[in-house]
Short mmCIF file of C-alpha atoms in Angstrom, two decimals:
data_model
loop_
_atom_site.label_atom_id
_atom_site.label_comp_id
_atom_site.label_asym_id
_atom_site.label_seq_id
_atom_site.Cartn_x
_atom_site.Cartn_y
_atom_site.Cartn_z
CA MET A 15 41.35 -103.52 -73.72
CA ARG A 16 40.08 -99.93 -73.44
CA ASN A 17 40.24 -100.15 -69.67
CA VAL A 18 43.81 -101.14 -69.45
CA SER A 19 44.84 -97.45 -69.66
CA THR A 20 42.33 -96.59 -66.97
CA ILE A 21 43.71 -99.07 -64.61
CA PHE A 22 47.23 -98.20 -65.67
CA GLN A 23 46.82 -94.55 -64.99
CA ARG A 24 45.23 -95.13 -61.47
CA GLU A 25 47.80 -97.67 -60.30
CA LEU A 26 50.77 -95.51 -61.54
CA ALA A 27 49.29 -92.38 -59.92
CA SER A 28 48.71 -94.31 -56.55
CA TYR A 29 52.39 -95.30 -56.52
CA PHE A 30 53.25 -91.71 -56.30
CA PHE A 31 50.43 -90.82 -53.73
CA SER A 32 52.09 -93.23 -51.38
CA PRO A 33 55.68 -93.18 -50.17
CA ILE A 34 56.44 -96.61 -51.57
CA ALA A 35 57.73 -95.32 -55.01
CA TYR A 36 60.01 -92.67 -53.25
CA VAL A 37 61.45 -95.09 -50.77
CA VAL A 38 62.09 -97.73 -53.24
CA ILE A 39 63.72 -95.51 -55.82
CA SER A 40 65.84 -93.80 -53.28
CA VAL A 41 67.04 -96.95 -51.79
CA PHE A 42 67.72 -98.50 -55.17
CA LEU A 43 69.67 -95.29 -56.51
CA ILE A 44 71.78 -95.11 -53.30
CA ALA A 45 72.64 -98.76 -53.35
CA SER A 46 73.33 -98.87 -57.11
CA GLY A 47 75.53 -95.74 -56.92
CA PHE A 48 77.70 -97.14 -54.08
CA PHE A 49 78.21 -100.30 -56.08
CA PHE A 50 78.86 -98.42 -59.35
CA ALA A 51 81.59 -96.61 -57.44
CA GLY A 52 83.04 -99.66 -55.87
CA ASN A 53 83.11 -101.61 -59.12
CA LEU A 54 84.64 -98.71 -61.11
CA GLN A 55 87.48 -98.42 -58.56
CA PHE A 56 88.14 -102.25 -58.68
CA TRP A 57 87.97 -102.71 -62.57
CA GLN A 58 89.29 -99.39 -63.39
CA GLU A 59 87.47 -99.67 -66.80
CA ALA A 60 85.01 -97.40 -68.58
CA SER A 61 82.16 -99.93 -68.53
CA LEU A 62 79.21 -100.95 -66.33
CA LYS A 63 80.84 -104.45 -65.95
CA GLY A 64 80.24 -105.66 -62.42
CA SER A 65 77.86 -102.63 -61.55
CA LEU A 66 75.05 -104.12 -63.56
CA ASP A 67 75.24 -107.50 -61.58
CA SER A 68 74.92 -105.71 -58.18
CA ILE A 69 72.18 -103.57 -59.79
CA GLN A 70 70.27 -106.71 -60.80
CA PHE A 71 70.51 -108.08 -57.43
CA PHE A 72 68.93 -104.95 -55.99
CA LEU A 73 66.10 -105.11 -58.60
CA LEU A 74 65.54 -108.59 -57.48
CA LEU A 75 65.08 -107.42 -53.84
CA LEU A 76 62.98 -104.15 -54.82
CA THR A 77 60.79 -105.28 -57.58
CA PRO A 78 58.45 -107.43 -55.31
CA VAL A 79 58.27 -104.37 -53.12
CA ILE A 80 56.77 -102.45 -55.98
CA THR A 81 54.39 -105.13 -56.85
CA MET A 82 53.29 -106.43 -53.38
CA LYS A 83 50.48 -104.24 -53.06
CA LEU A 84 48.94 -104.65 -56.51
CA PHE A 85 46.31 -107.21 -55.76
CA ALA A 86 47.09 -107.80 -51.98
CA GLU A 87 45.86 -104.39 -51.04
CA GLU A 88 42.62 -104.54 -53.10
CA THR A 89 41.86 -107.88 -51.64
CA LYS A 90 42.37 -106.74 -48.08
CA SER A 91 40.44 -103.45 -48.32
CA GLY A 92 37.66 -104.97 -50.35
CA THR A 93 38.17 -102.65 -53.29
CA ILE A 94 38.47 -105.73 -55.53
CA GLU A 95 34.77 -106.06 -55.26
CA THR A 96 34.00 -102.62 -56.71
CA LEU A 97 36.61 -103.16 -59.33
CA MET A 98 35.54 -106.50 -60.24
CA THR A 99 31.83 -105.57 -60.37
CA SER A 100 32.45 -102.76 -62.80
CA PRO A 101 32.33 -103.75 -66.45
CA VAL A 102 36.11 -104.43 -66.93
CA SER A 103 37.67 -107.76 -67.92
CA ASP A 104 40.08 -109.63 -65.61
CA PHE A 105 42.77 -109.31 -68.38
CA ASP A 106 42.48 -105.40 -68.44
CA VAL A 107 42.94 -105.39 -64.66
CA VAL A 108 46.09 -107.71 -64.73
CA PHE A 109 47.63 -106.15 -67.67
CA GLY A 110 47.03 -102.49 -66.51
CA LYS A 111 48.52 -103.27 -63.07
CA PHE A 112 51.51 -104.97 -64.91
CA LEU A 113 52.22 -101.96 -67.10
CA ALA A 114 52.05 -99.67 -64.17
CA ALA A 115 54.51 -101.58 -62.14
CA LEU A 116 56.65 -102.15 -65.01
CA SER A 117 56.68 -98.35 -65.66
CA LEU A 118 57.72 -97.59 -62.12
CA TYR A 119 60.51 -100.10 -62.60
CA ILE A 120 61.66 -98.27 -65.61
CA VAL A 121 61.44 -94.93 -63.86
CA MET A 122 63.49 -96.45 -61.06
CA VAL A 123 66.20 -97.79 -63.51
CA LEU A 124 66.62 -94.88 -65.87
CA PRO A 125 68.44 -92.57 -63.55
CA THR A 126 71.36 -94.86 -63.73
CA TRP A 127 72.08 -93.50 -66.89
CA ILE A 128 74.02 -90.79 -65.00
CA PHE A 129 76.63 -93.44 -64.41
CA VAL A 130 76.83 -93.92 -68.27
CA LEU A 131 77.17 -90.05 -68.40
CA PHE A 132 80.13 -90.12 -65.95
CA LEU A 133 81.85 -92.83 -67.94
CA THR A 134 81.56 -90.79 -71.11
CA ILE A 135 82.82 -87.61 -69.50
CA PHE A 136 85.81 -89.44 -67.82
CA GLY A 137 86.46 -92.31 -70.30
CA ASN A 138 85.41 -93.72 -73.52
CA PRO A 139 82.96 -96.59 -72.82
CA ASP A 140 81.82 -98.95 -75.47
CA PHE A 141 77.95 -98.17 -75.99
CA GLY A 142 77.00 -101.66 -77.35
CA PRO A 143 77.05 -103.64 -74.25
CA ILE A 144 75.50 -100.68 -72.42
CA PHE A 145 72.49 -100.44 -74.63
CA SER A 146 72.00 -104.25 -74.90
CA SER A 147 72.22 -104.34 -70.88
CA TYR A 148 69.49 -101.77 -70.74
CA ILE A 149 67.19 -103.81 -72.99
CA GLY A 150 68.07 -106.80 -70.86
CA LEU A 151 67.13 -104.94 -67.77
CA ILE A 152 63.51 -103.90 -69.13
CA LEU A 153 62.91 -107.49 -70.33
CA MET A 154 64.10 -108.67 -66.95
CA GLY A 155 61.87 -106.22 -65.32
CA GLY A 156 58.91 -107.57 -67.12
CA LEU A 157 59.55 -110.90 -65.82
CA PHE A 158 60.32 -109.68 -62.15
CA VAL A 159 57.07 -107.67 -62.29
CA SER A 160 55.04 -110.54 -63.45
CA VAL A 161 56.29 -112.87 -60.75
CA GLY A 162 55.60 -110.26 -58.08
CA LEU A 163 51.95 -109.69 -59.64
CA LEU A 164 51.31 -113.35 -59.66
CA VAL A 165 52.36 -113.66 -55.88
CA SER A 166 50.37 -110.54 -54.93
CA SER A 167 47.28 -112.14 -56.42
CA LEU A 168 47.73 -115.18 -54.28
CA THR A 169 47.65 -113.45 -50.86
CA LYS A 170 46.03 -110.59 -48.99
CA ASN A 171 48.92 -109.71 -46.91
CA GLN A 172 51.39 -107.26 -48.59
CA VAL A 173 54.29 -108.45 -46.53
CA VAL A 174 53.80 -111.96 -47.44
CA ALA A 175 53.56 -111.08 -51.12
CA ALA A 176 56.82 -109.16 -50.88
CA VAL A 177 58.62 -111.84 -48.92
CA ILE A 178 57.36 -114.72 -51.22
CA GLY A 179 58.15 -112.51 -54.22
CA ILE A 180 61.87 -112.03 -53.23
CA VAL A 181 62.29 -115.55 -52.40
CA SER A 182 60.80 -116.67 -55.69
CA LEU A 183 63.09 -114.48 -57.62
CA ILE A 184 66.23 -115.47 -55.62
CA ILE A 185 65.32 -119.12 -56.59
CA LEU A 186 64.75 -118.15 -60.09
CA TRP A 187 68.15 -116.44 -60.17
CA VAL A 188 70.27 -119.25 -58.58
CA VAL A 189 68.66 -122.13 -60.09
CA GLY A 190 70.86 -121.42 -63.19
CA PHE A 191 73.88 -121.85 -61.28
CA LEU A 192 73.11 -125.39 -60.33
CA SER A 193 73.69 -126.30 -64.12
CA LYS A 194 77.34 -126.08 -63.32
CA TYR A 195 77.14 -129.14 -61.05
CA GLY A 196 76.12 -131.69 -63.49
CA GLU A 197 75.38 -132.77 -67.17
CA GLY A 198 72.10 -133.84 -69.00
CA TRP A 199 68.55 -132.60 -69.69
CA PHE A 200 67.92 -131.81 -66.10
CA TYR A 201 70.71 -129.37 -65.65
CA GLU A 202 70.23 -128.12 -69.01
CA THR A 203 66.48 -127.26 -68.21
CA LEU A 204 67.62 -125.45 -65.02
CA ARG A 205 70.01 -123.49 -66.91
CA TYR A 206 67.30 -122.32 -69.24
CA ILE A 207 64.81 -121.63 -66.45
CA GLY A 208 67.36 -119.51 -64.65
CA THR A 209 67.49 -115.84 -65.53
CA TYR A 210 71.26 -115.51 -64.98
CA ASP A 211 72.23 -117.13 -68.01
CA HIS A 212 69.89 -115.14 -70.21
CA TRP A 213 70.94 -111.87 -68.57
CA GLU A 214 74.65 -112.47 -68.97
CA SER A 215 74.68 -112.37 -72.73
CA PHE A 216 72.96 -109.02 -72.64
CA THR A 217 75.86 -107.69 -70.65
CA LYS A 218 78.27 -108.72 -73.22
CA GLY A 219 76.47 -106.84 -75.91
CA ILE A 220 74.56 -109.71 -77.40
CA VAL A 221 70.82 -109.28 -77.99
CA ASP A 222 70.07 -113.09 -78.67
CA THR A 223 66.41 -113.73 -79.89
CA ARG A 224 66.49 -116.90 -77.70
CA ASP A 225 66.94 -114.70 -74.72
CA VAL A 226 64.46 -112.18 -75.64
CA ILE A 227 62.02 -114.97 -76.24
CA TYR A 228 62.75 -116.55 -72.88
CA TYR A 229 61.79 -113.24 -71.13
CA LEU A 230 58.69 -112.47 -73.20
CA SER A 231 57.34 -115.93 -73.03
CA PHE A 232 58.01 -116.45 -69.37
CA THR A 233 56.30 -113.03 -68.68
CA ALA A 234 53.37 -113.90 -70.83
CA LEU A 235 52.99 -117.25 -69.06
CA LEU A 236 53.00 -115.69 -65.65
CA LEU A 237 50.51 -112.99 -66.67
CA PHE A 238 48.26 -115.81 -67.93
CA ILE A 239 48.48 -117.67 -64.71
CA THR A 240 47.76 -114.33 -62.78
CA VAL A 241 44.51 -113.83 -65.06
CA ARG A 242 43.50 -117.39 -64.31
CA ASN A 243 44.02 -116.94 -60.75
CA VAL A 244 42.06 -113.59 -60.49
CA GLU A 245 39.23 -115.41 -62.37
CA SER A 246 39.31 -118.26 -60.11
CA ARG A 247 37.19 -116.67 -57.43
CA LYS A 248 34.44 -117.47 -59.86
CA TRP A 249 34.95 -121.16 -59.69
CA ARG A 250 36.30 -121.72 -56.31
CA MET B 12 14.70 -106.48 -64.52
CA ILE B 13 16.13 -109.15 -62.20
CA ASN B 14 15.16 -112.58 -62.57
CA VAL B 15 16.28 -115.32 -60.18
CA LYS B 16 15.44 -119.01 -60.45
CA HIS B 17 16.49 -121.75 -58.07
CA LEU B 18 19.64 -119.88 -57.17
CA THR B 19 21.93 -121.65 -54.82
CA LYS B 20 25.36 -120.92 -53.38
CA ARG B 21 27.07 -123.52 -51.42
CA TYR B 22 30.30 -123.17 -49.61
CA VAL B 23 32.11 -126.23 -48.59
CA ASN B 24 29.33 -127.64 -46.54
CA ILE B 25 26.93 -124.92 -45.70
CA ALA B 26 24.42 -123.37 -48.28
CA ALA B 27 24.55 -119.57 -47.86
CA VAL B 28 21.87 -119.16 -50.46
CA ASP B 29 19.40 -122.14 -50.72
CA ASP B 30 17.28 -122.53 -53.79
CA ILE B 31 15.77 -118.99 -53.89
CA SER B 32 13.73 -117.67 -56.95
CA PHE B 33 12.31 -114.12 -57.18
CA ASP B 34 11.71 -111.42 -59.63
CA VAL B 35 12.14 -107.70 -59.50
CA GLY B 36 10.08 -105.61 -62.06
CA GLU B 37 11.21 -102.49 -63.64
CA GLY B 38 11.19 -99.31 -61.43
CA GLU B 39 10.46 -101.44 -58.22
CA ILE B 40 12.23 -100.74 -55.02
CA VAL B 41 12.64 -104.24 -53.23
CA GLY B 42 14.13 -104.79 -49.97
CA LEU B 43 15.98 -107.84 -48.93
CA LEU B 44 15.51 -108.30 -45.25
CA GLY B 45 17.19 -110.82 -42.87
CA PRO B 46 19.23 -111.27 -40.03
CA ASN B 47 22.96 -111.37 -40.27
CA GLY B 48 24.35 -114.25 -42.25
CA ALA B 49 21.10 -114.93 -43.91
CA GLY B 50 22.54 -114.87 -47.36
CA LYS B 51 21.76 -111.21 -48.32
CA THR B 52 25.19 -110.23 -49.41
CA THR B 53 25.90 -113.51 -50.97
CA THR B 54 22.80 -113.05 -53.22
CA MET B 55 23.90 -109.59 -54.20
CA ARG B 56 27.40 -110.72 -55.00
CA ILE B 57 25.99 -113.37 -57.41
CA LEU B 58 23.81 -110.78 -58.96
CA THR B 59 26.73 -108.47 -59.46
CA CYS B 60 28.82 -111.16 -61.09
CA PHE B 61 31.42 -110.98 -58.13
CA MET B 62 30.90 -114.59 -57.52
CA PRO B 63 29.01 -117.43 -59.37
CA ALA B 64 26.16 -119.47 -58.03
CA THR B 65 26.47 -123.24 -57.37
CA GLU B 66 23.25 -123.93 -59.07
CA GLY B 67 20.48 -121.92 -60.70
CA VAL B 68 20.06 -119.07 -63.09
CA ALA B 69 20.14 -115.38 -62.69
CA THR B 70 19.59 -112.67 -65.20
CA VAL B 71 19.79 -109.13 -64.70
CA ALA B 72 18.43 -106.60 -67.35
CA GLY B 73 17.93 -109.65 -69.70
CA TYR B 74 21.81 -110.75 -69.48
CA ASP B 75 22.87 -113.93 -67.73
CA VAL B 76 25.09 -113.20 -64.77
CA PHE B 77 27.47 -116.08 -65.52
CA THR B 78 27.90 -115.94 -69.36
CA ASP B 79 27.25 -112.43 -70.05
CA SER B 80 28.84 -110.75 -67.04
CA LEU B 81 30.37 -107.66 -68.74
CA ASN B 82 26.96 -106.69 -69.90
CA VAL B 83 25.38 -107.16 -66.65
CA ARG B 84 28.02 -105.23 -64.89
CA GLN B 85 27.55 -102.26 -67.40
CA GLN B 86 23.78 -102.25 -66.28
CA ILE B 87 24.19 -102.17 -62.48
CA GLY B 88 25.51 -99.89 -59.88
CA TYR B 89 26.57 -101.69 -56.87
CA LEU B 90 27.32 -100.45 -53.30
CA PRO B 91 29.10 -103.16 -51.40
CA GLU B 92 28.54 -103.54 -47.74
CA ASN B 93 31.70 -101.85 -46.32
CA VAL B 94 31.85 -99.24 -49.22
CA PRO B 95 35.34 -100.04 -50.15
CA LEU B 96 37.17 -96.99 -51.61
CA TYR B 97 40.73 -96.12 -52.77
CA LEU B 98 41.67 -94.15 -49.79
CA ASP B 99 44.50 -92.42 -51.30
CA MET B 100 42.28 -90.66 -54.02
CA ARG B 101 40.21 -87.42 -53.92
CA VAL B 102 36.47 -87.73 -54.11
CA LYS B 103 36.34 -86.29 -57.63
CA GLU B 104 39.40 -88.10 -58.86
CA TYR B 105 37.89 -91.36 -57.60
CA LEU B 106 34.61 -90.79 -59.32
CA MET B 107 36.43 -89.90 -62.58
CA PHE B 108 38.26 -93.04 -62.37
CA ARG B 109 35.07 -95.09 -61.84
CA ALA B 110 33.32 -93.11 -64.63
CA LYS B 111 36.11 -94.02 -67.04
CA LEU B 112 35.97 -97.74 -66.13
CA LYS B 113 32.29 -97.69 -66.58
CA TYR B 114 32.79 -96.40 -70.24
CA ILE B 115 31.01 -92.95 -69.83
CA PRO B 116 32.18 -90.98 -72.84
CA ARG B 117 34.72 -88.31 -72.03
CA ARG B 118 32.34 -85.33 -72.90
CA GLU B 119 29.69 -86.39 -70.33
CA ARG B 120 31.90 -87.52 -67.56
CA LYS B 121 31.94 -84.06 -65.86
CA LYS B 122 28.43 -83.39 -66.06
CA LYS B 123 27.45 -86.91 -64.78
CA ILE B 124 29.87 -86.67 -61.92
CA ASP B 125 28.56 -83.19 -61.00
CA TYR B 126 25.02 -84.46 -61.00
CA CYS B 127 26.11 -87.42 -58.66
CA LEU B 128 27.93 -85.18 -56.42
CA GLU B 129 24.85 -82.93 -56.03
CA MET B 130 22.38 -85.87 -55.74
CA CYS B 131 24.45 -87.46 -52.91
CA GLY B 132 25.37 -84.16 -51.20
CA ILE B 133 29.04 -84.34 -51.46
CA SER B 134 29.80 -81.37 -53.57
CA ASP B 135 31.42 -79.74 -50.79
CA VAL B 136 33.93 -82.60 -50.10
CA GLN B 137 34.76 -83.21 -53.79
CA ASN B 138 38.35 -82.26 -53.27
CA GLN B 139 39.04 -84.10 -50.05
CA ILE B 140 40.86 -87.41 -49.86
CA THR B 141 38.38 -90.15 -49.32
CA GLY B 142 40.61 -91.67 -46.57
CA THR B 143 39.86 -88.43 -44.48
CA LEU B 144 36.15 -88.78 -44.84
CA SER B 145 33.80 -89.91 -42.17
CA LYS B 146 31.84 -93.11 -42.66
CA GLY B 147 28.67 -91.21 -43.65
CA TYR B 148 30.34 -89.46 -46.40
CA ARG B 149 32.13 -92.54 -47.65
CA GLN B 150 28.86 -94.10 -47.94
CA ARG B 151 27.77 -91.37 -50.13
CA VAL B 152 30.89 -91.48 -52.19
CA GLY B 153 29.93 -95.08 -52.75
CA LEU B 154 26.50 -94.35 -53.69
CA ALA B 155 27.58 -91.66 -55.99
CA ASP B 156 29.98 -94.19 -57.64
CA ALA B 157 27.16 -96.70 -58.03
CA LEU B 158 24.97 -93.98 -59.77
CA VAL B 159 27.73 -92.36 -61.96
CA HIS B 160 26.94 -94.52 -65.17
CA ASP B 161 23.19 -93.97 -64.78
CA PRO B 162 22.56 -97.73 -64.33
CA LYS B 163 19.12 -99.28 -64.84
CA ILE B 164 19.56 -101.36 -61.65
CA LEU B 165 20.99 -100.44 -58.41
CA ILE B 166 22.04 -103.08 -55.87
CA LEU B 167 22.69 -101.56 -52.51
CA ASP B 168 24.13 -103.70 -49.66
CA GLU B 169 23.05 -102.16 -46.23
CA PRO B 170 23.14 -98.49 -47.69
CA THR B 171 22.48 -96.89 -44.22
CA ILE B 172 24.62 -98.95 -42.00
CA GLY B 173 26.81 -96.91 -39.70
CA LEU B 174 25.30 -93.50 -40.53
CA ASP B 175 23.65 -91.08 -37.82
CA PRO B 176 19.89 -90.62 -37.84
CA ASN B 177 20.00 -87.51 -40.04
CA GLN B 178 22.28 -88.99 -42.62
CA ILE B 179 20.03 -92.14 -42.63
CA ARG B 180 17.08 -89.87 -43.42
CA GLN B 181 18.94 -88.01 -46.22
CA ILE B 182 20.20 -91.36 -47.71
CA ARG B 183 16.67 -92.74 -47.59
CA GLN B 184 15.29 -89.80 -49.32
CA VAL B 185 18.02 -90.11 -51.95
CA ILE B 186 17.30 -93.72 -52.48
CA LYS B 187 13.46 -92.81 -52.63
CA ASP B 188 14.20 -90.32 -55.51
CA LEU B 189 16.28 -92.64 -57.22
CA GLY B 190 13.49 -95.28 -57.19
CA GLN B 191 11.60 -93.06 -59.60
CA LYS B 192 14.28 -93.74 -62.31
CA HIS B 193 15.83 -96.83 -61.35
CA THR B 194 15.08 -100.41 -60.18
CA ILE B 195 16.49 -100.79 -56.68
CA LEU B 196 17.46 -103.92 -54.92
CA LEU B 197 18.61 -103.12 -51.33
CA SER B 198 19.32 -105.06 -48.23
CA THR B 199 19.16 -104.00 -44.74
CA HIS B 200 18.29 -105.37 -41.35
CA ILE B 201 16.75 -102.13 -40.24
CA LEU B 202 12.94 -102.73 -40.49
CA PRO B 203 11.44 -99.22 -40.48
CA GLU B 204 13.54 -98.60 -43.42
CA VAL B 205 11.93 -101.19 -45.53
CA GLU B 206 8.59 -100.00 -44.42
CA MET B 207 9.45 -96.46 -45.60
CA ILE B 208 11.10 -97.01 -48.92
CA CYS B 209 10.32 -100.39 -50.25
CA ASP B 210 7.47 -101.35 -52.70
CA ARG B 211 8.00 -104.92 -51.82
CA VAL B 212 9.92 -106.96 -49.11
CA MET B 213 11.62 -110.13 -49.23
CA ILE B 214 12.47 -111.81 -45.87
CA ILE B 215 15.21 -114.20 -46.03
CA ASN B 216 16.53 -116.44 -43.36
CA LYS B 217 19.18 -119.13 -43.50
CA GLY B 218 19.54 -118.75 -47.30
CA LYS B 219 15.70 -119.26 -47.86
CA ILE B 220 13.06 -116.75 -48.69
CA VAL B 221 10.51 -117.12 -45.92
CA ALA B 222 8.05 -114.29 -47.00
CA MET B 223 7.71 -112.11 -49.98
CA ASP B 224 5.03 -109.35 -50.18
CA THR B 225 4.39 -105.57 -49.75
CA PRO B 226 5.12 -104.29 -46.35
CA GLU B 227 1.31 -103.52 -45.77
CA ASN B 228 0.22 -107.09 -46.78
CA LEU B 229 2.72 -108.64 -44.56
CA MET B 230 1.53 -106.67 -41.75
CA LYS B 231 -2.07 -107.37 -42.58
CA GLN B 232 -1.34 -111.07 -42.70
CA LEU B 233 -0.28 -110.99 -38.90
CA LYS B 234 -2.61 -108.27 -37.76
CA SER B 235 -5.50 -110.61 -37.02
CA SER B 236 -5.02 -110.20 -33.34
CA ALA B 237 -4.70 -106.37 -32.89
CA ASN B 238 -4.24 -105.06 -29.37
CA VAL B 239 -5.97 -102.04 -28.01
CA VAL B 240 -4.09 -100.00 -25.30
CA LEU B 241 -6.12 -98.18 -22.95
CA GLU B 242 -5.43 -95.65 -20.03
CA ILE B 243 -8.29 -95.40 -17.65
CA ARG B 244 -8.74 -93.85 -14.22
CA GLY B 245 -10.46 -95.90 -11.63
CA ASP B 246 -10.18 -99.19 -9.94
CA GLY B 247 -7.99 -101.51 -11.92
CA GLU B 248 -9.54 -104.87 -10.87
CA LYS B 249 -13.04 -103.61 -11.51
CA ILE B 250 -12.33 -102.26 -14.96
CA LYS B 251 -10.44 -105.27 -15.94
CA ASP B 252 -13.68 -107.30 -15.05
CA SER B 253 -15.92 -105.19 -17.03
CA LEU B 254 -13.52 -105.16 -19.94
CA SER B 255 -13.20 -108.91 -20.02
CA ASN B 256 -17.09 -109.05 -20.25
CA ILE B 257 -17.12 -107.40 -23.58
CA GLY B 258 -17.91 -109.87 -26.52
CA GLY B 259 -14.93 -110.70 -28.69
CA VAL B 260 -12.34 -109.85 -25.96
CA ARG B 261 -9.70 -112.59 -25.52
CA SER B 262 -7.64 -111.31 -22.66
CA VAL B 263 -6.99 -108.11 -20.52
CA VAL B 264 -3.73 -107.32 -18.98
CA TRP B 265 -3.43 -104.39 -16.64
CA LYS B 266 -0.81 -102.50 -14.69
CA GLU B 267 -0.72 -99.32 -12.41
CA LYS B 268 0.53 -96.21 -14.07
CA GLY B 269 0.51 -93.32 -11.78
CA ASP B 270 -2.91 -92.51 -10.60
CA ALA B 271 -4.46 -94.38 -13.62
CA SER B 272 -4.14 -97.92 -14.84
CA GLU B 273 -2.88 -99.06 -18.42
CA PHE B 274 -4.71 -102.01 -20.09
CA VAL B 275 -3.79 -104.08 -22.93
CA VAL B 276 -7.04 -105.69 -24.34
CA GLU B 277 -6.46 -108.48 -26.89
CA ALA B 278 -9.36 -109.06 -29.33
CA ALA B 279 -10.14 -112.48 -30.72
CA GLY B 280 -9.82 -112.67 -34.44
CA ASP B 281 -10.31 -109.79 -36.79
CA LYS B 282 -13.06 -107.91 -34.85
CA ASP B 283 -12.75 -104.25 -34.16
CA ILE B 284 -13.44 -103.92 -30.38
CA ARG B 285 -12.77 -100.26 -29.89
CA GLU B 286 -16.44 -99.05 -30.07
CA ASP B 287 -17.43 -101.80 -27.53
CA ILE B 288 -14.77 -100.69 -25.22
CA PHE B 289 -15.69 -97.04 -25.42
CA LYS B 290 -19.35 -97.93 -24.73
CA CYS B 291 -18.52 -100.16 -21.86
CA ILE B 292 -16.39 -97.23 -20.30
CA VAL B 293 -19.17 -94.72 -20.66
CA LYS B 294 -21.69 -97.08 -19.16
CA ASP B 295 -19.77 -97.69 -16.09
CA ASN B 296 -18.52 -94.11 -15.88
CA TYR B 297 -14.78 -94.41 -15.88
CA THR B 298 -12.40 -91.68 -17.17
CA LEU B 299 -10.84 -92.73 -20.35
CA ARG B 300 -7.50 -90.90 -20.90
CA GLU B 301 -6.14 -92.62 -23.97
CA MET B 302 -7.12 -95.41 -26.34
CA LYS B 303 -4.69 -96.45 -29.17
CA ARG B 304 -4.52 -99.43 -31.43
CA GLN B 305 -1.38 -101.40 -31.34
CA THR B 306 -0.54 -102.23 -34.94
CA VAL B 307 2.00 -105.04 -35.67
CA THR B 308 5.21 -103.51 -37.01
CA LEU B 309 7.38 -105.24 -39.58
CA GLU B 310 9.76 -105.79 -36.67
CA GLU B 311 7.39 -108.20 -35.16
CA ILE B 312 6.60 -109.97 -38.37
CA PHE B 313 10.33 -110.34 -38.78
CA HIS B 314 10.80 -111.65 -35.48
CA GLN B 315 7.93 -114.06 -35.83
CA ILE B 316 8.99 -115.42 -39.11
CA THR B 317 12.46 -115.58 -38.46
CA THR B 318 12.29 -117.30 -34.99
CA ARG B 319 9.38 -119.45 -36.19
CA GLU B 320 11.79 -120.92 -38.79
CA THR B 321 14.28 -121.51 -36.09
CA GLU B 322 11.92 -123.40 -33.85
CA GLY B 323 10.81 -125.50 -36.74
CA ASP B 324 14.64 -126.46 -37.40
CA SER B 325 15.18 -127.40 -33.63
CA ASP B 326 12.08 -129.68 -33.91
CA ASN B 327 13.53 -131.53 -36.89
CA ALA B 328 17.01 -131.86 -35.22
#
């Protein structure tokens, strides 16, 4: 466990050594600012309604870009060999990298509070849904990052990792929509697996334990698979 | 310190390492010698817990590499073949990161890193980004990383590959110095290197150990027919005849060399024929310009052993 923080520090620092962090954050802020303005004009309402959905869509596209290098780069450059032959457990490496990417995600999302600031200056927003939405955003970030991390550990090509990560997240997002087209356990399962349904209640100001458990357990499962996958070099 | 028994690593259908067993004692410098693809790197990767063996047991510093891998990794310093570094970090930062990973207490970190920087001669580039360093410097950063936690055992995969002759000399000296405190297993395919720094040599070919001894003994084994090289002024054919008549000479080969001739005299068996040659030359009144004994180098032994194996294989096929 002690090495989690060592790995975390290095990974987080390396985001800011490279242009990736700056590019991703700027793209995200420009895009979300644009959609915030658009939604505000459309709804004429002091809330983040609508904006958060478009923000979520951009997170879905950009999180895999954050996570793509985590393992793919190490495998390609061979640093995985020095890393894995030092006295650090596979879990420490995976969890440290996860926390670093999640932190960057949070750093990326936090500046959107400026929108909230705007709303309070020019209107009187209801803070309940706003706070719950941000709790939701962070929980969802954990899930997105763990998907990206798993994908990155499966390939040594960063571009492949990003593309497959984005596709997986989109599938995870839309799979819930399919539940509208039928009844029964199958559609019910799809609804449960899809992220959108769980996310929606956060935007309405509800922090439902079921949704929190959904995000946390799904994240934990993906991290577990990632640890196993990193370990698998030992029995492949 | 390193104990390997019947180690085998099989990829889908080829055995990269095939039933090898060896021991490395404390304080020894052992060289793993072999052509490319012989299984050197695979052996090292197994010993450093990067990949497991298919069969067999390996213990390092008393810990099993498979079941006790964290303890093993704490005891070893490993320099992989291509010296992978995080190219976006500064040298000192990188070593600081590695030192933390290897559980060096906060108080000692700076001291140990400074010592390694000094030892590997990279103090003057400590603030440079590793990506901007030349191959030789990266190699030394890798070596400093392997050393930083003062491990009992150093495993170095081709530590001098890609360096210029001066750097090779320096690194060899560093390794030799380290050998006084550490147990070292290094791989290489440069033969003089092994002769210079290793206490013991293992020659490995196609995943099997084909010879294991001190460099001197290996040479002795194959020195039975030592050649003597002579440079004599005079009529080549005549000299050849008189040399051939010396007892214990198996063959004489000669060629013109300026106004003199060069002879290569091969003795039969272990006999030292230099004195006889000298007497013969004095008797016939030739002018001797040079006489030297051609010792068999490790290079030849290596060539003989590894090609002998190959020939054996083709016979079987």
